[in-house]
CSV table of C-alpha atoms in Angstrom, one decimal:
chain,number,residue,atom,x,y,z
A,150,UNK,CA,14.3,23.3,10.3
A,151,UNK,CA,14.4,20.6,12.8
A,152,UNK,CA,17.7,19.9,11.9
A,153,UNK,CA,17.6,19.4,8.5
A,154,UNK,CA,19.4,20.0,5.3
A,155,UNK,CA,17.8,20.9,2.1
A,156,UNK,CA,14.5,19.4,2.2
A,157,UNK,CA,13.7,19.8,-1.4
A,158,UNK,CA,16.3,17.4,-2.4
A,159,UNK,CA,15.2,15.0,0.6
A,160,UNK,CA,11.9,15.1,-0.7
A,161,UNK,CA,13.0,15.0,-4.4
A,162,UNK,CA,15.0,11.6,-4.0
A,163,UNK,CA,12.3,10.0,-1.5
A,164,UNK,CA,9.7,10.7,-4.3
A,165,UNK,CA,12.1,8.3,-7.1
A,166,UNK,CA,12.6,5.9,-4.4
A,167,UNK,CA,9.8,4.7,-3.6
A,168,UNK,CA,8.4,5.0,-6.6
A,169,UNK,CA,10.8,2.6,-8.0
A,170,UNK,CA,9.2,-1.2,-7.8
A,171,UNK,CA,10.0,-3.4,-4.9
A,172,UNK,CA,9.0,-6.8,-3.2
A,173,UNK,CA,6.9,-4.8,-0.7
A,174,UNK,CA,4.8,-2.6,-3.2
A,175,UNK,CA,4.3,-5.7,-5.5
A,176,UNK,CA,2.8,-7.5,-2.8
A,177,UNK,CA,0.5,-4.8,-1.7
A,178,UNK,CA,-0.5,-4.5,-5.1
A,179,UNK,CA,-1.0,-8.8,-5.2
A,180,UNK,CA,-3.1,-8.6,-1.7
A,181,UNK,CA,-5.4,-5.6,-3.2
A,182,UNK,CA,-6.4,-7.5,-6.5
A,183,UNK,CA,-7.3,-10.4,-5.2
A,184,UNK,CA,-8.7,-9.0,-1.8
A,185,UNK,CA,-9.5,-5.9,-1.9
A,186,UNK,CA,-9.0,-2.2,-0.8
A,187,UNK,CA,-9.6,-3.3,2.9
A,188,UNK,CA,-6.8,-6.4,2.9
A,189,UNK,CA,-4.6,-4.5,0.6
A,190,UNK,CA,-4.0,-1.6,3.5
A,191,UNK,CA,-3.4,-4.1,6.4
A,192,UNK,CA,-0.5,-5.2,4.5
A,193,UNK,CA,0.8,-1.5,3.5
A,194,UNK,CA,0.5,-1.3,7.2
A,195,UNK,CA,2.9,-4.0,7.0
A,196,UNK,CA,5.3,-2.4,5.3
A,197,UNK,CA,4.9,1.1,7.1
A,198,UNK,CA,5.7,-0.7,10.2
A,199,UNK,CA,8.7,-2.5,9.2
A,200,UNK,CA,9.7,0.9,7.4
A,201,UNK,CA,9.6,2.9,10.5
A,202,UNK,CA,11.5,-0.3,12.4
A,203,UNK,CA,13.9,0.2,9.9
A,204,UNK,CA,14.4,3.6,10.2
A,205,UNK,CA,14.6,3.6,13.9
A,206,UNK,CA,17.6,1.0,13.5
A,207,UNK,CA,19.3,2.9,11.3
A,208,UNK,CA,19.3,6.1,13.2
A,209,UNK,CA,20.4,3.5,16.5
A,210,UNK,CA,23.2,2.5,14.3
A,211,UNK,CA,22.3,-1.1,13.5
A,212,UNK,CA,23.6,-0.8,10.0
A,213,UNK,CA,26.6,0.3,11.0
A,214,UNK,CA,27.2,-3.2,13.0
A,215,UNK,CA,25.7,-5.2,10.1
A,216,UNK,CA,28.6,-3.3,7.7
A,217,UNK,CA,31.0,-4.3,10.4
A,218,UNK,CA,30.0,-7.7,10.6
A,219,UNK,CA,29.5,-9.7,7.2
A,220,UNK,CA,28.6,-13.2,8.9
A,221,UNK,CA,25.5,-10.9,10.6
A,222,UNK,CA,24.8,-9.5,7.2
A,223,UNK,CA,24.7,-13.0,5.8
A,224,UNK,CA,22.6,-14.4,7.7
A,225,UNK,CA,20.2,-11.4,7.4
A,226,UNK,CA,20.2,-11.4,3.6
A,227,UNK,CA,19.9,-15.1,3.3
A,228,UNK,CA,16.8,-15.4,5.4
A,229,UNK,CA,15.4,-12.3,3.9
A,230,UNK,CA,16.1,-13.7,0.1
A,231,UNK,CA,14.2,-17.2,1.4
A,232,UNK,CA,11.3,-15.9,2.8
A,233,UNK,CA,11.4,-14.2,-0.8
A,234,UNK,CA,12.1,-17.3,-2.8
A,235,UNK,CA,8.9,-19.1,-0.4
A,236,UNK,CA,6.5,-16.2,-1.3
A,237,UNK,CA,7.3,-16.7,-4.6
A,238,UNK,CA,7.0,-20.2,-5.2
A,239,UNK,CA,3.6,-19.9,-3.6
A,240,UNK,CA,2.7,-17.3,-6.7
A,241,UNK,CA,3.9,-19.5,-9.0
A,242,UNK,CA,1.8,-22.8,-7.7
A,243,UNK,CA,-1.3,-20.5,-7.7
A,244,UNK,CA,-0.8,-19.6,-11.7
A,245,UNK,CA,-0.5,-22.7,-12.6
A,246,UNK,CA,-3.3,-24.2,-10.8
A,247,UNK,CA,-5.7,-20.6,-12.4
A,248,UNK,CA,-4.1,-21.8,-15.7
A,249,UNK,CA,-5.6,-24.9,-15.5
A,250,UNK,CA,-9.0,-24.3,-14.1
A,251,UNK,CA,-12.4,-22.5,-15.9
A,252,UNK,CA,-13.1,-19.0,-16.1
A,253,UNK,CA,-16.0,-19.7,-13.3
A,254,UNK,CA,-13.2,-20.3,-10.8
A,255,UNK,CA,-10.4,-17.4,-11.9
A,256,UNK,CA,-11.6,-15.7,-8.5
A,257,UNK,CA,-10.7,-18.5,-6.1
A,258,UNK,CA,-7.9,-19.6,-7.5
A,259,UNK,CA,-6.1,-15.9,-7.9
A,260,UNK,CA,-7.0,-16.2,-4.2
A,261,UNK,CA,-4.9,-19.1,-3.9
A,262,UNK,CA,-2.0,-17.9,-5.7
A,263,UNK,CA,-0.9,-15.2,-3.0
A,264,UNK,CA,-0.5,-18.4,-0.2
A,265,UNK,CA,2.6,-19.2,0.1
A,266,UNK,CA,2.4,-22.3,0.7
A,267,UNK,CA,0.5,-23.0,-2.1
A,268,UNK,CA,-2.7,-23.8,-0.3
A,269,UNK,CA,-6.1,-21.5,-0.1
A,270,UNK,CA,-5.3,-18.3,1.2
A,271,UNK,CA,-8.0,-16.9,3.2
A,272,UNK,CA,-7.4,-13.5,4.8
A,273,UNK,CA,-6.8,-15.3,8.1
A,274,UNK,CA,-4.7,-17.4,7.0
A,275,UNK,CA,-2.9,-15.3,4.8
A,276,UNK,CA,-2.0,-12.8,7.4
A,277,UNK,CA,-1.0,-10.0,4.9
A,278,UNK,CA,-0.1,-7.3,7.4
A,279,UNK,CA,2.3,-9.9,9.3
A,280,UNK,CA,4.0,-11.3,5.7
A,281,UNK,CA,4.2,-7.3,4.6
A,282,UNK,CA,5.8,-7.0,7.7
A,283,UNK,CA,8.5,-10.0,7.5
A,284,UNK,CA,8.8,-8.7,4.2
A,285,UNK,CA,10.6,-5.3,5.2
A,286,UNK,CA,12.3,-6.6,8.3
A,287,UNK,CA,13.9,-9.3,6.4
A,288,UNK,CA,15.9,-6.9,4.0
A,289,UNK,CA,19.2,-5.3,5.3
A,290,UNK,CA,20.0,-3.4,1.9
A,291,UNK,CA,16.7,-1.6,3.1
A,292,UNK,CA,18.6,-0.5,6.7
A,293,UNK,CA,22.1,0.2,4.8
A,294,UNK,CA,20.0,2.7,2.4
A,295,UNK,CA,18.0,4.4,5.4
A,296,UNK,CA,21.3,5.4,7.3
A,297,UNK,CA,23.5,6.2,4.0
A,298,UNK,CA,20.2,8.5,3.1
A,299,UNK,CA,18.8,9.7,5.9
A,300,UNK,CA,22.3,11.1,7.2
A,301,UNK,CA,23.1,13.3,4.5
A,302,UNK,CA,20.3,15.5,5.2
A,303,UNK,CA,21.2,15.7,8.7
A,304,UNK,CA,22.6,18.8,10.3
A,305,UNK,CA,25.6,17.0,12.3
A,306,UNK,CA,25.8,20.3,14.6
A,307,UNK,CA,22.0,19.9,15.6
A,308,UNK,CA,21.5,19.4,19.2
A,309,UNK,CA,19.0,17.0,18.4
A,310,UNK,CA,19.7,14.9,15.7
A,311,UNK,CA,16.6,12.2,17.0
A,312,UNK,CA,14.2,15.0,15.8
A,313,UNK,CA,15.3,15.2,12.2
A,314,UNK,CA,15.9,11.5,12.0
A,315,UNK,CA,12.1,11.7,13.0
A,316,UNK,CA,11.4,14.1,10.7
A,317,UNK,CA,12.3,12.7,7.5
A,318,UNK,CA,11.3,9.3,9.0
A,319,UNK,CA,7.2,11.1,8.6
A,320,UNK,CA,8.0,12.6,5.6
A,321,UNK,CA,9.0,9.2,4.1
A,322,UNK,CA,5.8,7.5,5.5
A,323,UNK,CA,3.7,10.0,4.0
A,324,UNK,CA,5.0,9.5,0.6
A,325,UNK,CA,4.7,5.6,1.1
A,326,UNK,CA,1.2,5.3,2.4
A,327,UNK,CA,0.1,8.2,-0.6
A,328,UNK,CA,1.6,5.5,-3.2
A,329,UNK,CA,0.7,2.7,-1.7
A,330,UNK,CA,-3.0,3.8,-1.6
A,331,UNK,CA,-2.5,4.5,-5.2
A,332,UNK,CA,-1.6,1.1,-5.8
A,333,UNK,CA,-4.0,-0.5,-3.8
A,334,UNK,CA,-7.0,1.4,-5.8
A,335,UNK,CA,-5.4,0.7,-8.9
A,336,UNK,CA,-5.1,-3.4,-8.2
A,337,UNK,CA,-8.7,-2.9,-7.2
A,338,UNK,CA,-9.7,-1.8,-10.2
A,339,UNK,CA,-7.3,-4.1,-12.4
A,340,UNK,CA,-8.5,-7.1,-10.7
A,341,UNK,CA,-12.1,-5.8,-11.6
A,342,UNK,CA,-11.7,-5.3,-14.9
A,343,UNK,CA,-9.8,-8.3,-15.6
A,344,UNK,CA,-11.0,-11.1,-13.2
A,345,UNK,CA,-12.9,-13.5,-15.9
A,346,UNK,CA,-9.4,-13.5,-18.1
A,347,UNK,CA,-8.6,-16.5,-16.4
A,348,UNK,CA,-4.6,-16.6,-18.6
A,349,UNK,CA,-4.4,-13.3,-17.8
A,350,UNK,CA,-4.4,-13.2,-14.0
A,351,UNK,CA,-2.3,-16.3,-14.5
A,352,UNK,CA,0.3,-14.4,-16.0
A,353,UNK,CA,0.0,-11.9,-13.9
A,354,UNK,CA,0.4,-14.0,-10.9
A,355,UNK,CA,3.0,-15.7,-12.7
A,356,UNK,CA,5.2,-12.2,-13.0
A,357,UNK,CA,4.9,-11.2,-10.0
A,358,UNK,CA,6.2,-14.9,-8.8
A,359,UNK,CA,9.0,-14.3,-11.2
A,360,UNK,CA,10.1,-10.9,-9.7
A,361,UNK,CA,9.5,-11.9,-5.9
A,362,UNK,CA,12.5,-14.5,-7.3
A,363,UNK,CA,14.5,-11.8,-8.8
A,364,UNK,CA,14.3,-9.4,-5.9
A,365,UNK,CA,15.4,-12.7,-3.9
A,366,UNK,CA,18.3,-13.7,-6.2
A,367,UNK,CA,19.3,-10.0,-5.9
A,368,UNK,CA,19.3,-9.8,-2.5
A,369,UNK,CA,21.0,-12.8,-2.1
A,370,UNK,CA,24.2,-11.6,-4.2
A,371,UNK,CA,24.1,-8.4,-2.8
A,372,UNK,CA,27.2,-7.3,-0.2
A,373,UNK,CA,27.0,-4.9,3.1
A,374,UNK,CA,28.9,-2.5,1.0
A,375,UNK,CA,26.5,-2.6,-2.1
């Protein structure tokens, strides 16, 4: 169908993918508990976009040229794993400053914590669907996986191989927008349930801090052929 080779499989393997944690779903989850369902989806929009921006690069063959090419690459991964390392830092200023502050004020200062630069972070000045966005574009392990995936379900004798590139492309933002909303509803409620534990949303603010500097340290040592 449409050019493509067993589905199931495709479908399979997208499901373990993006179910497995990431800088993007992390922050979805950060802009939904301290902002709300409606916030939280304009940065899942974020990260559809840059998905699908992906995806059309990969099928163009831009991580073909950013294998062939490990200056490119570096450059790529080292902007990619600062913007990471900034976001981060951001988190980690806004826990300590919840830490320190009453239970009367765990709201506002969560609030703070997803700025990164450390100031308030108001949803206009936060801009989640733009930093969602920057997010995904700045990651080229995400392009290397989308053409090393994608292809091996791709009939090479189809006459159109655009269509099934476009194909799985859906299928793959279906599965993303289904988890992310499941996310985003669950941060909701988290944040509800837990938004007087003042340590508590520190910690949690802290964690996330701490992996948005793990995925950048990762990213960082990664290699094109990794």
């Amino acid at each position: 169908m449409l050019g493509i080779t067993d589905l199931s499989t495709y479908l399979a393997g997208l499901a373990l993918i993006i179910l497995l944690p990431g800088p993007n779903s992390l922050y979805v989850v950060s802009v939904a508990a301290r902002r709300g369902p409606r916030t939280a989806y304009r940065a899942a929009g974020g990260v559809l976009c840059g998905d699908a921006v992906l995806m059309a690069l990969s099928a163009g063959g831009v991580a073909s040229l950013l294998q062939a090419s490990p200056a490119l690459f570096a450059v790529v991964k080292f902007a990619g794993a600062g913007y990471l390392t900034w976001l981060a830092v951001g988190m980690l200023r806004g826990a300590r400053k919840l830490w320190r502050q009453g239970p009367g004020s765990a709201r506002a200062a969560a609030e703070r914590s997803g700025d990164g630069a450390g100031g308030a972070a108001t949803g206009a000045v936060e801009r989640p669907y733009r930093r969602a966005l920057v997010v995904s574009l700045l990651n080229p392990k995400a392009i290397l996986f989308f053409i090393s995936f994608f292809v091996q379900f791709v009939d090479p004798e189809y006459a159109h191989p655009a269509l099934s590139f476009l194909a799985l492309g859906l299928w793959a933002e279906l599965f993303s927008i289904t988890y992310l909303s499941l996310l985003i509803f669950g941060g909701t409620y988290l944040a509800a349930l837990f938004r007087r534990r003042k340590r508590l949303t520190a910690g949690l603010s802290a964690g996330a801090g701490a992996a948005f500097l793990g995925f950048a340290a990762k990213l960082s040592l990664s290699s094109a052929a990794g």
